[in-house]
Every structure is written in C-alpha cells, then in structure tokens.
XYZ file of C-alpha atoms in Angstrom:
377
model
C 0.000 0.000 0.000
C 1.690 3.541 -0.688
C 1.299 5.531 2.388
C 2.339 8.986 0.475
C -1.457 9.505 -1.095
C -3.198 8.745 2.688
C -3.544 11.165 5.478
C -1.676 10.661 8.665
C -2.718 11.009 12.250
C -0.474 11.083 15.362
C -1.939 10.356 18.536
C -1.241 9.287 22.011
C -2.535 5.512 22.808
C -1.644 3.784 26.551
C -0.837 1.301 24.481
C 0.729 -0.703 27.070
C -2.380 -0.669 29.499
C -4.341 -2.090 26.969
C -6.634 -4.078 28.857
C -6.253 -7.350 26.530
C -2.851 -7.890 27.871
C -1.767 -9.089 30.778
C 1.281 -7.325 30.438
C 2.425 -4.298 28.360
C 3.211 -6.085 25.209
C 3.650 -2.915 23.365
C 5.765 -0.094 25.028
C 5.295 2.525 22.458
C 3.397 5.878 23.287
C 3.211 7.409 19.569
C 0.696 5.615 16.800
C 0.396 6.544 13.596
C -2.599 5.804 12.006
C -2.493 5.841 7.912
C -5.257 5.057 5.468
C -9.087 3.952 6.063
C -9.649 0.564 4.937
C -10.582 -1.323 8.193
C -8.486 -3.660 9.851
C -5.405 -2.213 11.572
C -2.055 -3.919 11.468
C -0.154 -3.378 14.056
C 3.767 -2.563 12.306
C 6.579 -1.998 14.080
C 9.241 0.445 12.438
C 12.617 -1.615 12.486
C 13.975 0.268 9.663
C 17.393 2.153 11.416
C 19.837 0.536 14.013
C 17.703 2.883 16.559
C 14.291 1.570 16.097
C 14.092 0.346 19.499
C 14.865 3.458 21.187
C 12.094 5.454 18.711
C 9.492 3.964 20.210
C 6.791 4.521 17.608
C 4.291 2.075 15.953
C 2.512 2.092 12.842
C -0.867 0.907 12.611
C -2.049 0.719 9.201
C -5.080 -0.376 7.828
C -4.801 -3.301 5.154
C -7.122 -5.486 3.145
C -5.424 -8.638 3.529
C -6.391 -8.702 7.457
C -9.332 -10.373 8.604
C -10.820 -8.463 10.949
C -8.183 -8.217 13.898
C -4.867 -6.403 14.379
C -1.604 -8.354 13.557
C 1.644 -7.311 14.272
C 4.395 -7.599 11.787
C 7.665 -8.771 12.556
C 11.160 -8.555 11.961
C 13.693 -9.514 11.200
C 12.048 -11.668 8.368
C 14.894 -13.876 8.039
C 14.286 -15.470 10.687
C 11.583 -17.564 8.393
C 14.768 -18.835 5.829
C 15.539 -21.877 7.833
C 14.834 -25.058 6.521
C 15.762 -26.881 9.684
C 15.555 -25.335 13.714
C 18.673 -24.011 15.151
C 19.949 -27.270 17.332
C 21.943 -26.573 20.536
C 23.570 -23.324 19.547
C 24.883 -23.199 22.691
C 26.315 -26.260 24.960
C 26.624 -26.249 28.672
C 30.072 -26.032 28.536
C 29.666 -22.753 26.653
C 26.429 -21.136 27.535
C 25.164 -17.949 26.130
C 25.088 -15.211 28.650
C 21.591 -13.749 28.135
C 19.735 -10.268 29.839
C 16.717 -10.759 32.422
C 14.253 -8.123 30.515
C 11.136 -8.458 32.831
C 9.430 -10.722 35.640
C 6.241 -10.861 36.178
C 3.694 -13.217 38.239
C 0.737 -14.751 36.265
C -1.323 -15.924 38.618
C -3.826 -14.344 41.218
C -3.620 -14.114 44.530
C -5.895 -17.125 45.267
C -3.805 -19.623 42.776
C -1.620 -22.134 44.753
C 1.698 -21.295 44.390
C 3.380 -19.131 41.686
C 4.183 -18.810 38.042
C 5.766 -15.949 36.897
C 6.524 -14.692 32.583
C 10.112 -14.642 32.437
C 11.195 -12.057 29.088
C 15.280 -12.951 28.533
C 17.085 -11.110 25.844
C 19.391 -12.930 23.875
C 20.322 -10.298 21.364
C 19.176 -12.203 18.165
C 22.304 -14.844 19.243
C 19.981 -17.787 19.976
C 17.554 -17.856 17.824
C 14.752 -20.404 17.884
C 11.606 -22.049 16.954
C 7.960 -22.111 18.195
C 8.067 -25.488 20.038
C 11.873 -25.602 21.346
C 13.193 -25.596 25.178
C 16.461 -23.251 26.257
C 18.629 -24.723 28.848
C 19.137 -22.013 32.124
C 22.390 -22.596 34.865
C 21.173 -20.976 38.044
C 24.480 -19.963 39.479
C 26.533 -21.004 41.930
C 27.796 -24.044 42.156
C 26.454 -27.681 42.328
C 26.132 -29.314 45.783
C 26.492 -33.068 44.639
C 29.627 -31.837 42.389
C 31.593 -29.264 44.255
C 33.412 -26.563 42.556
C 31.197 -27.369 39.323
C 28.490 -25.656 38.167
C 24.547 -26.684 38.596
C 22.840 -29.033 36.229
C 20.945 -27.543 33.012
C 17.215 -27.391 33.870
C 15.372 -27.148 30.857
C 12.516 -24.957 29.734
C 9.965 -24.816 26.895
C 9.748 -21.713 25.497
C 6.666 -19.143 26.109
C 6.948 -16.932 22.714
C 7.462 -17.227 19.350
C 11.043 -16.747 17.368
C 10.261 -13.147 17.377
C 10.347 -12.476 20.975
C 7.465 -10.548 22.947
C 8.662 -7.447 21.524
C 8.229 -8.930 17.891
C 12.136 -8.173 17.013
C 13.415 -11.669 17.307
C 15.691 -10.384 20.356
C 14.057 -11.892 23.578
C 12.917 -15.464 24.553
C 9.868 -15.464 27.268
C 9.582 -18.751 29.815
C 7.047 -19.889 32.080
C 8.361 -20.778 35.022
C 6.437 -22.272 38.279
C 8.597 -21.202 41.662
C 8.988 -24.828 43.126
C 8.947 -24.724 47.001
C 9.406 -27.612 49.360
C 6.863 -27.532 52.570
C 7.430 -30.161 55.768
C 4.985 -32.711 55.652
C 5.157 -32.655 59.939
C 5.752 -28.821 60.336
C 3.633 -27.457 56.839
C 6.350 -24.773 56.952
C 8.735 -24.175 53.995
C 11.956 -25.891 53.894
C 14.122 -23.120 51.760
C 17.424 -25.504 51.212
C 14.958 -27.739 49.303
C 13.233 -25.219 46.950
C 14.133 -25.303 43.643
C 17.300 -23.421 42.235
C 16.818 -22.580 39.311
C 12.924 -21.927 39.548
C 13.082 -19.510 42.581
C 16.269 -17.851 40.810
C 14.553 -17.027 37.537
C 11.297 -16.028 39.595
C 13.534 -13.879 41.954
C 15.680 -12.398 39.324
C 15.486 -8.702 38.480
C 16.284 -6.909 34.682
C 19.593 -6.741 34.050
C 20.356 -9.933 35.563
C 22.267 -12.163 34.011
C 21.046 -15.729 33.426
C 23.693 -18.463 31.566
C 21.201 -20.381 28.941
C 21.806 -23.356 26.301
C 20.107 -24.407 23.578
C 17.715 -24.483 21.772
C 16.453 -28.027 21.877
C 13.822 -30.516 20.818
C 12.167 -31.418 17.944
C 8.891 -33.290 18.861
C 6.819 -30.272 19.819
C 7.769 -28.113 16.667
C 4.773 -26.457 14.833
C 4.384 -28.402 11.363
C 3.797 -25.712 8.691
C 3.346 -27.130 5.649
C -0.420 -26.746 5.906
C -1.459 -23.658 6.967
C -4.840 -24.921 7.320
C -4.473 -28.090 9.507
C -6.517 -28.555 12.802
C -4.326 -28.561 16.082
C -5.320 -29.575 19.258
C -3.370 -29.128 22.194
C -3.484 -29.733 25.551
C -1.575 -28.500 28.877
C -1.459 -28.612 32.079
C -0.026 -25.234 34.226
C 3.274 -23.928 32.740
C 2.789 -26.866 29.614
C 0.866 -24.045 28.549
C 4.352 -22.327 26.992
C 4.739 -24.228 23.523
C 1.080 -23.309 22.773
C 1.089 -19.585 23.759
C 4.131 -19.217 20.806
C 2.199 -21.090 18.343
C -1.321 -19.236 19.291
C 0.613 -15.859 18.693
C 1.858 -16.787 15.525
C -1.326 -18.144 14.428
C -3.147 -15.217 15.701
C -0.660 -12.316 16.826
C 2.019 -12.050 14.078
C 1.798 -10.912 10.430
C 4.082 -13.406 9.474
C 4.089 -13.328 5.601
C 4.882 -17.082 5.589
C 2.976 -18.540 7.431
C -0.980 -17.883 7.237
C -2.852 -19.789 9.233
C -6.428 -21.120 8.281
C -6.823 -23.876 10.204
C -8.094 -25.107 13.782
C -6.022 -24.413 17.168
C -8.316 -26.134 19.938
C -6.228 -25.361 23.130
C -7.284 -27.458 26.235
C -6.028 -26.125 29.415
C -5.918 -27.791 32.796
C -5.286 -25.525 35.968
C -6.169 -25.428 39.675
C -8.979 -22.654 39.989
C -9.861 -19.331 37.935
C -6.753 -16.872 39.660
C -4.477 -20.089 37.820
C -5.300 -19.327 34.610
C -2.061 -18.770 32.268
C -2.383 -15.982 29.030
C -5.866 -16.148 29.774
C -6.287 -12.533 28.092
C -4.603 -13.406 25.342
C -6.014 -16.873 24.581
C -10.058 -14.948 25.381
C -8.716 -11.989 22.829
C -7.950 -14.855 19.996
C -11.312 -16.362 20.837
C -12.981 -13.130 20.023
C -11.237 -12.172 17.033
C -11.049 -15.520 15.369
C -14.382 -17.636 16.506
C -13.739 -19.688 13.141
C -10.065 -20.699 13.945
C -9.654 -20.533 17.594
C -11.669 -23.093 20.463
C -10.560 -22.452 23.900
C -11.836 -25.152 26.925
C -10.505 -25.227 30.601
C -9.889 -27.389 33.363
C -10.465 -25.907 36.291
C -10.319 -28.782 38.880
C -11.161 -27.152 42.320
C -14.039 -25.280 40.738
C -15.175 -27.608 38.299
C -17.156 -30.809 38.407
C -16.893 -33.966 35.955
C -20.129 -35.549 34.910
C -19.504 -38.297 37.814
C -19.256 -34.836 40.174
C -15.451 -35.379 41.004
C -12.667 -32.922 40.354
C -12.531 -31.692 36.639
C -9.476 -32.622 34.676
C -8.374 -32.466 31.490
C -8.776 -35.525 30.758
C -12.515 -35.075 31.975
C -12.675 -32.291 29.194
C -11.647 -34.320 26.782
C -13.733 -37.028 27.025
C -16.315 -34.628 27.236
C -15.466 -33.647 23.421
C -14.263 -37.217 22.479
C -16.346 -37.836 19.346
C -14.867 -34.478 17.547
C -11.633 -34.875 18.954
C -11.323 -38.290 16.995
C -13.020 -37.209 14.173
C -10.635 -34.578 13.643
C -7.139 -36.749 14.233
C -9.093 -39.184 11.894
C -9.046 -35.657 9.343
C -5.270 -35.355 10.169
C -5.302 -33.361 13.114
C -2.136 -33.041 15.289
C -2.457 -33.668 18.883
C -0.004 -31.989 21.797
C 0.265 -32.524 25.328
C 2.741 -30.735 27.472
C 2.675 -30.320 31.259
C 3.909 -33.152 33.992
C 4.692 -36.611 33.460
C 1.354 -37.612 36.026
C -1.029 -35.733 33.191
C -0.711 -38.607 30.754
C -1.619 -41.728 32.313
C -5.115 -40.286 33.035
C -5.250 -38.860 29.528
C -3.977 -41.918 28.157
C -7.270 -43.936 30.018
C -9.475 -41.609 28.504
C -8.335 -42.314 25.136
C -8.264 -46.067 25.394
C -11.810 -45.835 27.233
C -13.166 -43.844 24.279
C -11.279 -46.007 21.411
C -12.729 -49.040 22.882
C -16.205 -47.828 23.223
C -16.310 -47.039 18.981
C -14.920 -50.560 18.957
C -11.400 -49.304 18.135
C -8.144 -50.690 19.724
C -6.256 -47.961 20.524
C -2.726 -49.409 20.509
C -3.352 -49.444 16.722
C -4.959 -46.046 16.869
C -1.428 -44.660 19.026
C 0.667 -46.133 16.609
C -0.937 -44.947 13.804
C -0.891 -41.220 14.846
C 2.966 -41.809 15.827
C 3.485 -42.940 12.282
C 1.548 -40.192 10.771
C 3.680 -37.778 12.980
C 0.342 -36.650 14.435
C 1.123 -36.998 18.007
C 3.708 -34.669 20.551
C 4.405 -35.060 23.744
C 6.406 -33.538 26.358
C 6.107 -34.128 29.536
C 8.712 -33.600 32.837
C-alpha cells in the first residue's frame, strides 16, 4: 500500500495498558494511524539501528487482514531456515543472556506461583515455536563441588520473534517450586528449587547463563497452513502453545498464514491459575472460526460423575470431535507433567474401545503419521 497519497494522524494511545494484555506487550506511546480501509495492522518500524529506542508504531489499515490487528515482525529472516537451530549453545559454553522483565501470572488465590520470564538474547539464539532453552542458576552444584549446577530445561513461552516482535528476547514460564514439611507445613528453603526460585527472583539486568535451543517433537508443522491442532496443557505446559497461538493469531508473518483449527485445552487449579488467559479470550474473540478455547479448572469444576474436573474429563467430554478430527489429520499436543498422561492416556483407550477401536493401533498410527507430541517432565 503507498502511504504517500493517505492522510496521517499522530496520537497518544496507553498502548501498554491495553486491557487485553496481561502485560504491556507494546511499550510505544506514539501511533500513527495511515489510510481507512478497516483492519489495523499493528507494524513496528525496524527500519534504522535505533528503532528500538524510537518507540513509535505504525498501525495501518490493510485489506489482507481479517478483521483483527496483527503485528508484523522482523527480522524476516528469521523464516529462511529449513531446519531449527539445534543446541547453539552447549553447557560447557552457555550464552550469557539479559533478564528483561518478571512478572507473576497468577492471582492471589492460585496455589503457588508462576511468573513470565522475558530474557534477551540479542538475536544470538535464535529459535523455533516449540523448542526448550537450557538455564544454569548460578553457583555451584552441591552433589559436584566446585562445578556448576545441572541444566534445567525450559519450553519456550513466545514465538522466534520475541514478545517485543524483534526476534531479540525469549519469554519462559516458570512455576517457583517450594518444598513444605509434611510434619511442620512450613517451607523448607534448602529444598526449593534453584533454578525456579532464581529465575522467579531475578530482576532486569540480571544475568542468566542459557543453552540451547532443543527438541524437535513439539515443533509447529507448517506445511499446511490450514491443519486442525489440538493441544493440551497442564499449568506452565501451557508455553509451547502460547508461541504457536501468537503466531497463528498475533504475528503478520508473511509465511505462514494460518487457516486452520487451534483447539487449546487447558488444565489448571482454579480461575486466579489461569495462564495468558487474556490473550487466549482476545484470539477467541477475534477468530471464533479458527480458535476453540476449553478449561480445566479442577477445584471449581465438576466432571459428569461430580469429582474434580481434569483435562482428561474435558476431553472425554469432546471425544467424538476430537477423533473425528485426528481421523481428518489433526495433530495432537500434550505438554505439562509426566502424572497428566496416564489419566489422559485412560481416557483415550476408554473412548477407542467404546467405537470398537483398539487404541494401541490407533497410538501407533498417529505416531506414524507424525500426528502426536508429547512432552512431559
């Protein structure tokens, strides 16, 4: 679109209050608004070496939108790879990376604590939707004296492109793992968890020693634009998804133009648990077609046989379509702790066996048709 032959208007825009957001995505203060088809694009101006310090968005109106704003992103080549960057960095040479932000998730009534971790790498370890990066709390590790601590892995919360869309930051999820006496019900500090507590402690401008990227199984397949999806998490599983949601949904990403189905099942503890839940209900409303959006919410919820409400409880509520769809090709995802997938696992078998369907050969044929993820820890 030439923007010479369209008006221009400059005006202020709390941009980063905007209530959809849990967090101020968008720092700028200045908008430009050109043109007056409808649907604004959100652009961000990474034209000089300063762009980051201008602090000024475009938002221009374009045809090709649907009906929402999309944010374009840059740097584009970030979309040449045929293949994911694979352990860029080792443990024995980790990346020293910049704590951006941290910032707790949950509501006060949620048990315990997750908190959005935004680390900037500076573009040096790049990555894709789906991958983990490796963090070394410091100091050093108490089973190997004078060396450092293990590598505790984490999937990553964002796409390639960062939460400020300029492929410089990585965002994790992180639950702060405490330890509480069973006899006393008082936390035991010199069993909480290191690296956890240190990335939910850590300030900006820390520094936090990362590896990676890893992992291949939970990588977004691309090569339809218009497949179905259907993933399911449990608490900070949730990470993996929220990258591929905002590049289905978020990004202008000239690539990649999705079409399809993303059915995201979440399973948390209660309402104040709820992770990216402003983002996930803003995709809902924009996209009704392409988005579905069901949660577990197992001290508020009931199952049909009035117990605690599970994911697994939600997906047997939805069986039928959900097999009707990986019948159509669908992929299927599950990411969250190791204990989720037995009782998902159940389900499945319960619901194979009641359309007269063994299972085992249903598993193995999703496996084969590289329709079925998981990770699990």
């Amino acid at each position: 679109m030439a923007h010479s032959a369209l008006s221009q208007v400059s005006v202020a825009v709390p941009v980063g209050n905007d209530s959809s957001f849990r967090r101020p995505v968008f720092k700028a203060h200045t908008l430009s608004f050109c043109g007056t088809l409808r649907a604004p694009v959100l652009t961000l101006d990474l034209s000089t070496k300063n762009a980051r310090s201008k602090n000024k968005y475009t938002i221009c109106m374009s045809v090709q939108q649907a009906n929402a704003p999309k944010v374009a992103v840059s740097p584009l080549q970030l979309e040449d790879a045929k293949e994911p960057p694979l352990n860029t960095f080792k443990p024995k040479g980790p990346y020293t990376a910049t704590i951006v932000s941290v910032e707790r998730l949950v509501g006060p009534k949620a048990p315990g604590e997750v908190c959005h971790v935004v680390i900037d790498h500076g573009g040096n370890v790049p990555y894709w939707e789906g991958q983990s990066y490796g963090v070394i709390p410091p100091g050093e590790n108490p089973k190997k004296p004078g060396n450092p601590h293990n590598v505790r892995l984490y999937s990553i919360a964002s796409t390639r492109y960062g939460d400020s869309f300029d492929g410089r930051t990585a965002s994790l999820c992180v639950r702060r793992a405490l330890y509480y006496d069973p006899e006393t019900g008082k936390e035991d500090p010199s069993k909480s968890g290191v690296c956890s507590n240190f990335l939910c402690n850590a300030k900006p401008g820390d520094k936090v020693q990362i590896t990676g990227p890893s992992g291949k199984i939970m990588l977004l397949p691309e090569d339809d634009p218009n497949a179905t999806h259907i993933m399911i998490a449990t608490g900070t599983g949730i990470a993996p998804f929220r990258g591929y949601l905002r590049r289905m949904f978020m990004e202008s990403v000239p690539t990649y133009k999705f079409g399809g189905l993303a059915w995201l099942f979440l399973g948390v503890a209660n309402s104040d648990s709820l992770l990216y839940d402003d983002e996930f209900s803003k995709y809902l409303q924009d996209y009704p077609d392409n988005f579905r959006y069901d949660t577990a919410l197992s001290r508020e919820q009931k199952n049909k046989k009035g117990g605690k409400m599970y994911v697994q409880d939600k997906i047997e509520e939805y069986s039928d379509e959900i097999f009707k769809l990986l019948d159509g090709g669908a992929h299927i995802y599950f990411c969250g702790l190791k204990g989720m997938m037995p009782g998902i696992q159940d389900t499945l078998k319960r619901v194979a066996e009641e359309r007269g369907l063994s299972w085992e050969e249903k598993l193995s044929q999703l496996k084969k048709n590289k329709q079925w993820h998981v990770e699990v820890y």
